[in-house]
């Protein structure tokens, strides 16, 4: 079975007793991806949604990526602009490719090439970052 897993930037961030801020959502998903691979499954595709939602200072909160992945920005009260709609279309294309083939890479609805989304590597954790820019970026590693 193929797996696509991800989180929003800073999702479920906590502050440890020593004052260190830790992105628990991201770290939990990294642990899930590693466990998934260790169980003999194919390497998953990991994403990080990094959009500061317009209209207030809520940031990229839990589930804010859903308006983009389901292309439903028009149902939200937030004042989205052109690049938000372009990002949503791109994310929908990646997700549709993943659903069809188990791999999000392909071409978009406009036949433009996608940024290459590499499968999760437990030795060098990276995610596809979805924001104003789209591309692979390193994930947090906290001991």
CSV table of N, CA and C in Angstrom, one decimal:
chain,number,residue,atom,x,y,z
A,1,UNK,N,0.8,-1.2,0.0
A,1,UNK,CA,0.0,0.0,0.0
A,1,UNK,C,0.9,1.2,0.0
A,2,UNK,N,0.5,2.2,-0.7
A,2,UNK,CA,1.2,3.5,-0.8
A,2,UNK,C,0.7,4.5,0.2
A,3,UNK,N,1.6,5.3,0.7
A,3,UNK,CA,1.2,6.3,1.8
A,3,UNK,C,1.7,7.7,1.4
A,4,UNK,N,0.9,8.7,1.6
A,4,UNK,CA,1.2,10.1,1.5
A,4,UNK,C,0.9,10.6,2.9
A,5,UNK,N,1.9,11.3,3.5
A,5,UNK,CA,1.7,11.8,4.9
A,5,UNK,C,2.3,13.2,5.0
A,6,UNK,N,1.7,14.0,5.8
A,6,UNK,CA,2.3,15.4,6.0
A,6,UNK,C,1.6,16.1,7.1
A,7,UNK,N,2.0,17.4,7.2
A,7,UNK,CA,1.5,18.2,8.2
A,7,UNK,C,1.7,19.7,7.8
A,8,UNK,N,1.1,20.6,8.6
A,8,UNK,CA,1.3,22.0,8.4
A,8,UNK,C,2.5,22.4,9.2
A,9,UNK,N,3.1,23.6,8.8
A,9,UNK,CA,4.3,24.1,9.4
A,9,UNK,C,4.0,24.4,10.9
A,10,UNK,N,4.8,23.8,11.8
A,10,UNK,CA,4.6,24.0,13.2
A,10,UNK,C,3.4,23.4,13.8
A,11,UNK,N,2.8,22.4,13.1
A,11,UNK,CA,1.6,21.8,13.6
A,11,UNK,C,1.8,21.1,15.0
A,12,UNK,N,1.0,21.4,15.9
A,12,UNK,CA,1.0,20.8,17.3
A,12,UNK,C,2.4,21.1,17.9
A,13,UNK,N,2.9,22.3,17.8
A,13,UNK,CA,4.1,22.7,18.4
A,13,UNK,C,4.0,22.8,19.9
A,14,UNK,N,4.9,22.2,20.6
A,14,UNK,CA,4.9,22.3,22.1
A,14,UNK,C,6.3,22.9,22.5
A,15,UNK,N,6.3,23.4,23.7
A,15,UNK,CA,7.5,23.9,24.3
A,15,UNK,C,7.9,22.9,25.5
A,16,UNK,N,9.1,22.4,25.4
A,16,UNK,CA,9.6,21.5,26.4
A,16,UNK,C,9.9,22.2,27.7
A,17,UNK,N,10.2,21.5,28.7
A,17,UNK,CA,10.5,22.2,30.0
A,17,UNK,C,11.8,23.0,29.9
A,18,UNK,N,12.7,22.6,29.0
A,18,UNK,CA,13.9,23.3,28.8
A,18,UNK,C,13.8,24.6,27.9
A,19,UNK,N,12.5,24.8,27.5
A,19,UNK,CA,12.3,26.0,26.6
A,19,UNK,C,12.4,25.8,25.2
A,20,UNK,N,12.8,24.5,24.8
A,20,UNK,CA,12.9,24.2,23.3
A,20,UNK,C,11.5,24.0,22.7
A,21,UNK,N,11.3,24.7,21.6
A,21,UNK,CA,10.1,24.5,20.8
A,21,UNK,C,10.2,23.3,19.9
A,22,UNK,N,9.3,22.4,19.9
A,22,UNK,CA,9.3,21.2,19.2
A,22,UNK,C,8.1,21.0,18.4
A,23,UNK,N,8.2,20.7,17.1
A,23,UNK,CA,7.0,20.5,16.2
A,23,UNK,C,6.6,19.0,16.3
A,24,UNK,N,5.8,18.8,17.3
A,24,UNK,CA,5.3,17.4,17.6
A,24,UNK,C,4.6,16.7,16.4
A,25,UNK,N,3.8,17.5,15.7
A,25,UNK,CA,3.1,16.9,14.5
A,25,UNK,C,4.1,16.4,13.5
A,26,UNK,N,5.1,17.2,13.2
A,26,UNK,CA,6.1,16.8,12.2
A,26,UNK,C,6.9,15.6,12.7
A,27,UNK,N,7.3,15.6,14.0
A,27,UNK,CA,8.1,14.5,14.5
A,27,UNK,C,7.3,13.2,14.6
A,28,UNK,N,6.0,13.4,14.9
A,28,UNK,CA,5.1,12.2,14.9
A,28,UNK,C,5.0,11.6,13.5
A,29,UNK,N,4.9,12.4,12.5
A,29,UNK,CA,4.8,11.9,11.2
A,29,UNK,C,6.1,11.3,10.7
A,30,UNK,N,7.2,11.8,11.1
A,30,UNK,CA,8.5,11.2,10.8
A,30,UNK,C,8.6,9.8,11.4
A,31,UNK,N,8.2,9.7,12.6
A,31,UNK,CA,8.2,8.4,13.3
A,31,UNK,C,7.2,7.4,12.6
A,32,UNK,N,6.1,7.9,12.2
A,32,UNK,CA,5.2,7.1,11.4
A,32,UNK,C,5.8,6.6,10.1
A,33,UNK,N,6.4,7.5,9.4
A,33,UNK,CA,7.1,7.2,8.1
A,33,UNK,C,8.2,6.1,8.3
A,34,UNK,N,8.9,6.3,9.3
A,34,UNK,CA,10.0,5.3,9.6
A,34,UNK,C,9.4,4.0,10.0
A,35,UNK,N,8.4,3.9,10.8
A,35,UNK,CA,7.8,2.7,11.2
A,35,UNK,C,7.1,2.0,10.0
A,36,UNK,N,6.5,2.8,9.1
A,36,UNK,CA,5.9,2.3,7.9
A,36,UNK,C,7.0,1.6,7.1
A,37,UNK,N,8.1,2.2,6.9
A,37,UNK,CA,9.2,1.6,6.1
A,37,UNK,C,9.8,0.3,6.8
A,38,UNK,N,10.0,0.4,8.1
A,38,UNK,CA,10.5,-0.7,8.9
A,38,UNK,C,9.6,-1.9,8.8
A,39,UNK,N,8.3,-1.7,8.6
A,39,UNK,CA,7.3,-2.8,8.5
A,39,UNK,C,7.3,-3.4,7.1
A,40,UNK,N,8.2,-2.9,6.2
A,40,UNK,CA,8.3,-3.5,4.9
A,40,UNK,C,7.5,-2.8,3.8
A,41,UNK,N,6.9,-1.7,4.1
A,41,UNK,CA,6.1,-1.0,3.1
A,41,UNK,C,7.0,-0.1,2.2
A,42,UNK,N,6.4,0.3,1.1
A,42,UNK,CA,7.2,1.3,0.2
A,42,UNK,C,7.4,2.6,1.0
A,43,UNK,N,8.4,3.3,0.6
A,43,UNK,CA,8.7,4.6,1.2
A,43,UNK,C,7.6,5.6,0.9
A,44,UNK,N,7.0,6.2,1.9
A,44,UNK,CA,5.9,7.2,1.7
A,44,UNK,C,6.4,8.5,1.1
A,45,UNK,N,5.5,9.3,0.7
A,45,UNK,CA,5.7,10.6,0.2
A,45,UNK,C,5.3,11.6,1.3
A,46,UNK,N,6.2,12.4,1.8
A,46,UNK,CA,6.0,13.3,2.9
A,46,UNK,C,5.8,14.8,2.4
A,47,UNK,N,4.8,15.5,2.9
A,47,UNK,CA,4.7,16.9,2.6
A,47,UNK,C,4.6,17.8,3.8
A,48,UNK,N,4.9,19.0,3.6
A,48,UNK,CA,4.7,20.1,4.6
A,48,UNK,C,4.0,21.2,4.0
A,49,UNK,N,2.8,21.6,4.5
A,49,UNK,CA,2.0,22.7,4.0
A,49,UNK,C,2.5,24.0,4.8
A,50,UNK,N,2.9,25.0,4.1
A,50,UNK,CA,3.5,26.2,4.7
A,50,UNK,C,2.9,27.4,4.1
A,51,UNK,N,1.6,27.6,4.4
A,51,UNK,CA,0.9,28.8,4.0
A,51,UNK,C,0.3,29.6,5.2
A,52,UNK,N,0.8,30.8,5.3
A,52,UNK,CA,0.2,31.6,6.4
A,52,UNK,C,-1.2,32.0,5.9
A,53,UNK,N,-2.2,31.5,6.5
A,53,UNK,CA,-3.6,31.7,6.0
A,53,UNK,C,-4.0,33.2,6.1
A,54,UNK,N,-4.5,33.8,5.0
A,54,UNK,CA,-4.9,35.2,5.0
A,54,UNK,C,-6.1,35.4,5.8
A,55,UNK,N,-6.3,36.6,6.3
A,55,UNK,CA,-7.5,37.0,7.1
A,55,UNK,C,-7.3,37.1,8.5
A,56,UNK,N,-6.3,36.6,9.1
A,56,UNK,CA,-6.0,36.7,10.5
A,56,UNK,C,-4.5,36.2,10.7
A,57,UNK,N,-4.1,36.0,12.0
A,57,UNK,CA,-2.8,35.5,12.3
A,57,UNK,C,-2.7,34.1,12.7
A,58,UNK,N,-3.6,33.3,12.2
A,58,UNK,CA,-3.7,31.8,12.6
A,58,UNK,C,-2.6,31.0,12.0
A,59,UNK,N,-1.9,31.5,11.0
A,59,UNK,CA,-0.7,30.8,10.4
A,59,UNK,C,-1.2,29.6,9.6
A,60,UNK,N,-0.4,28.5,9.6
A,60,UNK,CA,-0.7,27.3,8.9
A,60,UNK,C,-1.1,26.3,9.9
A,61,UNK,N,-2.4,26.4,10.3
A,61,UNK,CA,-2.9,25.6,11.4
A,61,UNK,C,-3.4,24.2,10.9
A,62,UNK,N,-3.6,23.3,11.9
A,62,UNK,CA,-4.0,21.9,11.6
A,62,UNK,C,-5.3,22.0,10.7
A,63,UNK,N,-5.2,21.3,9.6
A,63,UNK,CA,-6.3,21.1,8.6
A,63,UNK,C,-6.4,22.3,7.6
A,64,UNK,N,-5.6,23.3,7.7
A,64,UNK,CA,-5.7,24.4,6.8
A,64,UNK,C,-5.3,24.0,5.4
A,65,UNK,N,-4.6,22.9,5.3
A,65,UNK,CA,-4.2,22.3,3.9
A,65,UNK,C,-5.4,21.7,3.2
A,66,UNK,N,-6.4,21.4,3.9
A,66,UNK,CA,-7.6,20.7,3.3
A,66,UNK,C,-8.3,21.5,2.2
A,67,UNK,N,-8.4,22.8,2.4
A,67,UNK,CA,-9.0,23.7,1.4
A,67,UNK,C,-8.2,23.6,0.1
A,68,UNK,N,-6.9,23.4,0.2
A,68,UNK,CA,-6.1,23.4,-0.9
A,68,UNK,C,-6.1,22.0,-1.6
A,69,UNK,N,-6.0,20.9,-0.8
A,69,UNK,CA,-6.0,19.6,-1.4
A,69,UNK,C,-7.3,19.2,-2.0
A,70,UNK,N,-8.4,19.8,-1.5
A,70,UNK,CA,-9.7,19.5,-2.1
A,70,UNK,C,-10.2,20.6,-3.0
A,71,UNK,N,-9.3,21.5,-3.3
A,71,UNK,CA,-9.6,22.6,-4.2
A,71,UNK,C,-11.0,23.3,-3.9
A,72,UNK,N,-11.1,23.6,-2.6
A,72,UNK,CA,-12.4,24.2,-2.1
A,72,UNK,C,-12.1,25.6,-1.5
A,73,UNK,N,-11.1,26.3,-2.0
A,73,UNK,CA,-10.8,27.7,-1.4
A,73,UNK,C,-12.1,28.6,-1.6
A,74,UNK,N,-12.8,28.4,-2.6
A,74,UNK,CA,-14.0,29.3,-2.8
A,74,UNK,C,-15.1,29.1,-1.8
A,75,UNK,N,-15.0,28.0,-0.9
A,75,UNK,CA,-16.0,27.8,0.1
A,75,UNK,C,-15.6,28.5,1.4
A,76,UNK,N,-14.4,29.1,1.5
A,76,UNK,CA,-13.9,29.6,2.7
A,76,UNK,C,-14.0,31.1,2.7
A,77,UNK,N,-14.2,31.7,3.9
A,77,UNK,CA,-14.3,33.2,4.0
A,77,UNK,C,-13.0,33.9,3.8
A,78,UNK,N,-11.9,33.2,3.9
A,78,UNK,CA,-10.6,33.9,3.8
A,78,UNK,C,-10.3,34.5,2.5
A,79,UNK,N,-9.6,35.7,2.5
A,79,UNK,CA,-9.4,36.4,1.2
A,79,UNK,C,-8.2,35.8,0.4
A,80,UNK,N,-8.4,34.7,-0.2
A,80,UNK,CA,-7.3,34.0,-1.0
A,80,UNK,C,-7.1,34.9,-2.2
A,81,UNK,N,-5.9,34.8,-2.7
A,81,UNK,CA,-5.5,35.5,-4.0
A,81,UNK,C,-5.1,34.5,-5.0
A,82,UNK,N,-4.6,35.0,-6.2
A,82,UNK,CA,-4.3,34.2,-7.3
A,82,UNK,C,-3.3,33.0,-7.0
A,83,UNK,N,-2.2,33.3,-6.3
A,83,UNK,CA,-1.2,32.3,-6.0
A,83,UNK,C,-1.8,31.2,-5.2
A,84,UNK,N,-2.8,31.5,-4.3
A,84,UNK,CA,-3.4,30.4,-3.5
A,84,UNK,C,-4.1,29.4,-4.4
A,85,UNK,N,-4.8,30.0,-5.4
A,85,UNK,CA,-5.6,29.1,-6.3
A,85,UNK,C,-4.6,28.3,-7.2
A,86,UNK,N,-3.5,28.9,-7.6
A,86,UNK,CA,-2.5,28.1,-8.4
A,86,UNK,C,-1.9,27.0,-7.5
A,87,UNK,N,-1.6,27.3,-6.2
A,87,UNK,CA,-1.1,26.3,-5.3
A,87,UNK,C,-2.1,25.1,-5.2
A,88,UNK,N,-3.3,25.5,-5.0
A,88,UNK,CA,-4.4,24.5,-4.8
A,88,UNK,C,-4.5,23.6,-6.0
A,89,UNK,N,-4.5,24.2,-7.2
A,89,UNK,CA,-4.5,23.4,-8.4
A,89,UNK,C,-3.3,22.4,-8.5
A,90,UNK,N,-2.1,22.9,-8.2
A,90,UNK,CA,-0.9,22.1,-8.2
A,90,UNK,C,-1.0,21.0,-7.2
A,91,UNK,N,-1.4,21.3,-6.0
A,91,UNK,CA,-1.6,20.2,-5.0
A,91,UNK,C,-2.6,19.2,-5.4
A,92,UNK,N,-3.7,19.6,-6.0
A,92,UNK,CA,-4.7,18.6,-6.5
A,92,UNK,C,-4.1,17.7,-7.6
A,93,UNK,N,-3.3,18.3,-8.4
A,93,UNK,CA,-2.6,17.5,-9.5
A,93,UNK,C,-1.7,16.4,-8.8
A,94,UNK,N,-0.9,16.8,-7.8
A,94,UNK,CA,0.0,15.9,-7.2
A,94,UNK,C,-0.8,14.8,-6.5
A,95,UNK,N,-1.9,15.2,-5.8
A,95,UNK,CA,-2.7,14.2,-5.1
A,95,UNK,C,-3.4,13.2,-6.1
A,96,UNK,N,-3.9,13.8,-7.2
A,96,UNK,CA,-4.6,12.9,-8.2
A,96,UNK,C,-3.6,11.9,-8.8
A,97,UNK,N,-2.4,12.4,-9.1
A,97,UNK,CA,-1.3,11.5,-9.6
A,97,UNK,C,-1.0,10.4,-8.6
A,98,UNK,N,-0.9,10.8,-7.3
A,98,UNK,CA,-0.7,9.8,-6.3
A,98,UNK,C,-1.8,8.8,-6.2
A,99,UNK,N,-3.0,9.2,-6.3
A,99,UNK,CA,-4.2,8.3,-6.2
A,99,UNK,C,-4.2,7.3,-7.4
A,100,UNK,N,-3.8,7.8,-8.6
A,100,UNK,CA,-3.8,7.0,-9.8
A,100,UNK,C,-2.7,6.0,-9.8
A,101,UNK,N,-1.5,6.4,-9.4
A,101,UNK,CA,-0.3,5.6,-9.6
A,101,UNK,C,0.5,5.2,-8.3
A,102,UNK,N,0.2,5.8,-7.2
A,102,UNK,CA,1.0,5.6,-6.0
A,102,UNK,C,2.3,6.5,-6.0
A,103,UNK,N,2.4,7.4,-7.0
A,103,UNK,CA,3.5,8.3,-7.1
A,103,UNK,C,2.9,9.7,-7.5
A,104,UNK,N,3.2,10.8,-6.7
A,104,UNK,CA,2.6,12.1,-7.0
A,104,UNK,C,3.3,12.8,-8.2
A,105,UNK,N,4.4,12.3,-8.7
A,105,UNK,CA,5.1,13.0,-9.7
A,105,UNK,C,4.5,12.7,-11.1
A,106,UNK,N,4.4,13.7,-11.9
A,106,UNK,CA,3.9,13.6,-13.3
A,106,UNK,C,3.9,15.0,-13.8
A,107,UNK,N,2.9,15.3,-14.6
A,107,UNK,CA,2.8,16.7,-15.1
A,107,UNK,C,1.4,17.2,-14.6
A,108,UNK,N,1.3,18.5,-14.6
A,108,UNK,CA,0.1,19.1,-14.1
A,108,UNK,C,-0.9,19.2,-15.1
A,109,UNK,N,-2.1,19.7,-14.8
A,109,UNK,CA,-3.2,19.8,-15.7
A,109,UNK,C,-2.8,20.7,-16.9
A,110,UNK,N,-1.8,21.6,-16.7
A,110,UNK,CA,-1.3,22.5,-17.8
A,110,UNK,C,-0.1,21.9,-18.5
A,111,UNK,N,0.2,20.6,-18.2
A,111,UNK,CA,1.3,19.9,-18.8
A,111,UNK,C,2.7,20.5,-18.5
A,112,UNK,N,2.7,21.3,-17.4
A,112,UNK,CA,4.0,21.9,-16.9
A,112,UNK,C,4.6,20.8,-16.0
A,113,UNK,N,5.9,20.7,-16.1
A,113,UNK,CA,6.5,19.7,-15.2
A,113,UNK,C,6.4,20.1,-13.7
A,114,UNK,N,6.3,19.1,-12.9
A,114,UNK,CA,6.2,19.4,-11.4
A,114,UNK,C,7.6,19.4,-10.9
A,115,UNK,N,7.8,20.0,-9.7
A,115,UNK,CA,9.0,19.9,-8.9
A,115,UNK,C,9.1,18.4,-8.5
A,116,UNK,N,10.2,17.8,-8.6
A,116,UNK,CA,10.4,16.4,-8.3
A,116,UNK,C,10.1,16.2,-6.8
A,117,UNK,N,9.2,15.3,-6.5
A,117,UNK,CA,8.9,14.9,-5.1
A,117,UNK,C,9.5,13.6,-4.8
A,118,UNK,N,10.5,13.5,-4.0
A,118,UNK,CA,11.2,12.2,-3.7
A,118,UNK,C,10.5,11.6,-2.5
A,119,UNK,N,10.5,10.3,-2.6
A,119,UNK,CA,10.0,9.5,-1.4
A,119,UNK,C,10.8,9.7,-0.2
A,120,UNK,N,10.2,9.5,1.0
A,120,UNK,CA,10.8,9.7,2.3
A,120,UNK,C,12.0,8.9,2.4
A,121,UNK,N,13.1,9.5,2.9
A,121,UNK,CA,14.4,8.7,3.2
A,121,UNK,C,14.6,8.9,4.7
A,122,UNK,N,14.5,7.8,5.5
A,122,UNK,CA,14.7,7.9,6.9
A,122,UNK,C,16.0,8.4,7.3
A,123,UNK,N,17.0,8.3,6.5
A,123,UNK,CA,18.4,8.8,6.8
A,123,UNK,C,18.6,10.2,6.5
A,124,UNK,N,17.7,10.8,5.7
A,124,UNK,CA,17.8,12.2,5.3
A,124,UNK,C,16.4,12.7,5.1
A,125,UNK,N,15.7,12.9,6.2
A,125,UNK,CA,14.2,13.2,6.2
A,125,UNK,C,14.0,14.6,5.4
A,126,UNK,N,13.2,14.5,4.4
A,126,UNK,CA,12.8,15.7,3.6
A,126,UNK,C,11.3,15.6,3.3
A,127,UNK,N,10.7,16.7,3.0
A,127,UNK,CA,9.3,16.8,2.6
A,127,UNK,C,9.2,17.7,1.4
A,128,UNK,N,8.1,17.5,0.7
A,128,UNK,CA,7.7,18.5,-0.3
A,128,UNK,C,7.0,19.6,0.4
A,129,UNK,N,7.6,20.8,0.2
A,129,UNK,CA,7.0,22.0,0.8
A,129,UNK,C,6.1,22.6,-0.1
A,130,UNK,N,4.8,22.8,0.4
A,130,UNK,CA,3.8,23.5,-0.4
A,130,UNK,C,3.6,24.9,0.2
A,131,UNK,N,4.0,25.9,-0.5
A,131,UNK,CA,3.8,27.3,0.0
A,131,UNK,C,3.9,28.2,-1.2
A,132,UNK,N,4.4,29.4,-1.0
A,132,UNK,CA,4.6,30.3,-2.2
A,132,UNK,C,5.6,29.7,-3.1
A,133,UNK,N,6.5,28.9,-2.6
A,133,UNK,CA,7.4,28.1,-3.4
A,133,UNK,C,7.2,26.7,-3.1
A,134,UNK,N,7.4,25.8,-4.1
A,134,UNK,CA,7.2,24.4,-4.0
A,134,UNK,C,8.5,23.7,-4.2
A,135,UNK,N,8.9,22.8,-3.3
A,135,UNK,CA,10.1,22.1,-3.5
A,135,UNK,C,10.5,21.3,-2.3
A,136,UNK,N,11.4,20.4,-2.4
A,136,UNK,CA,11.9,19.6,-1.3
A,136,UNK,C,12.6,20.4,-0.3
A,137,UNK,N,12.4,20.1,1.0
A,137,UNK,CA,13.2,20.8,2.1
A,137,UNK,C,13.4,19.8,3.2
A,138,UNK,N,14.5,20.0,3.9
A,138,UNK,CA,14.8,19.1,5.1
A,138,UNK,C,13.7,19.2,6.2
A,139,UNK,N,13.5,18.1,6.8
A,139,UNK,CA,12.6,18.1,8.0
A,139,UNK,C,13.4,18.2,9.3
A,140,UNK,N,12.7,18.6,10.3
A,140,UNK,CA,13.3,18.7,11.6
A,140,UNK,C,13.8,17.4,12.1
A,141,UNK,N,14.8,17.4,12.8
A,141,UNK,CA,15.3,16.2,13.5
A,141,UNK,C,15.6,16.7,14.9
A,142,UNK,N,14.9,16.2,15.9
A,142,UNK,CA,15.1,16.6,17.3
A,142,UNK,C,15.3,15.3,18.1
A,143,UNK,N,16.3,15.3,18.9
A,143,UNK,CA,16.6,14.1,19.8
A,143,UNK,C,15.8,14.3,21.1
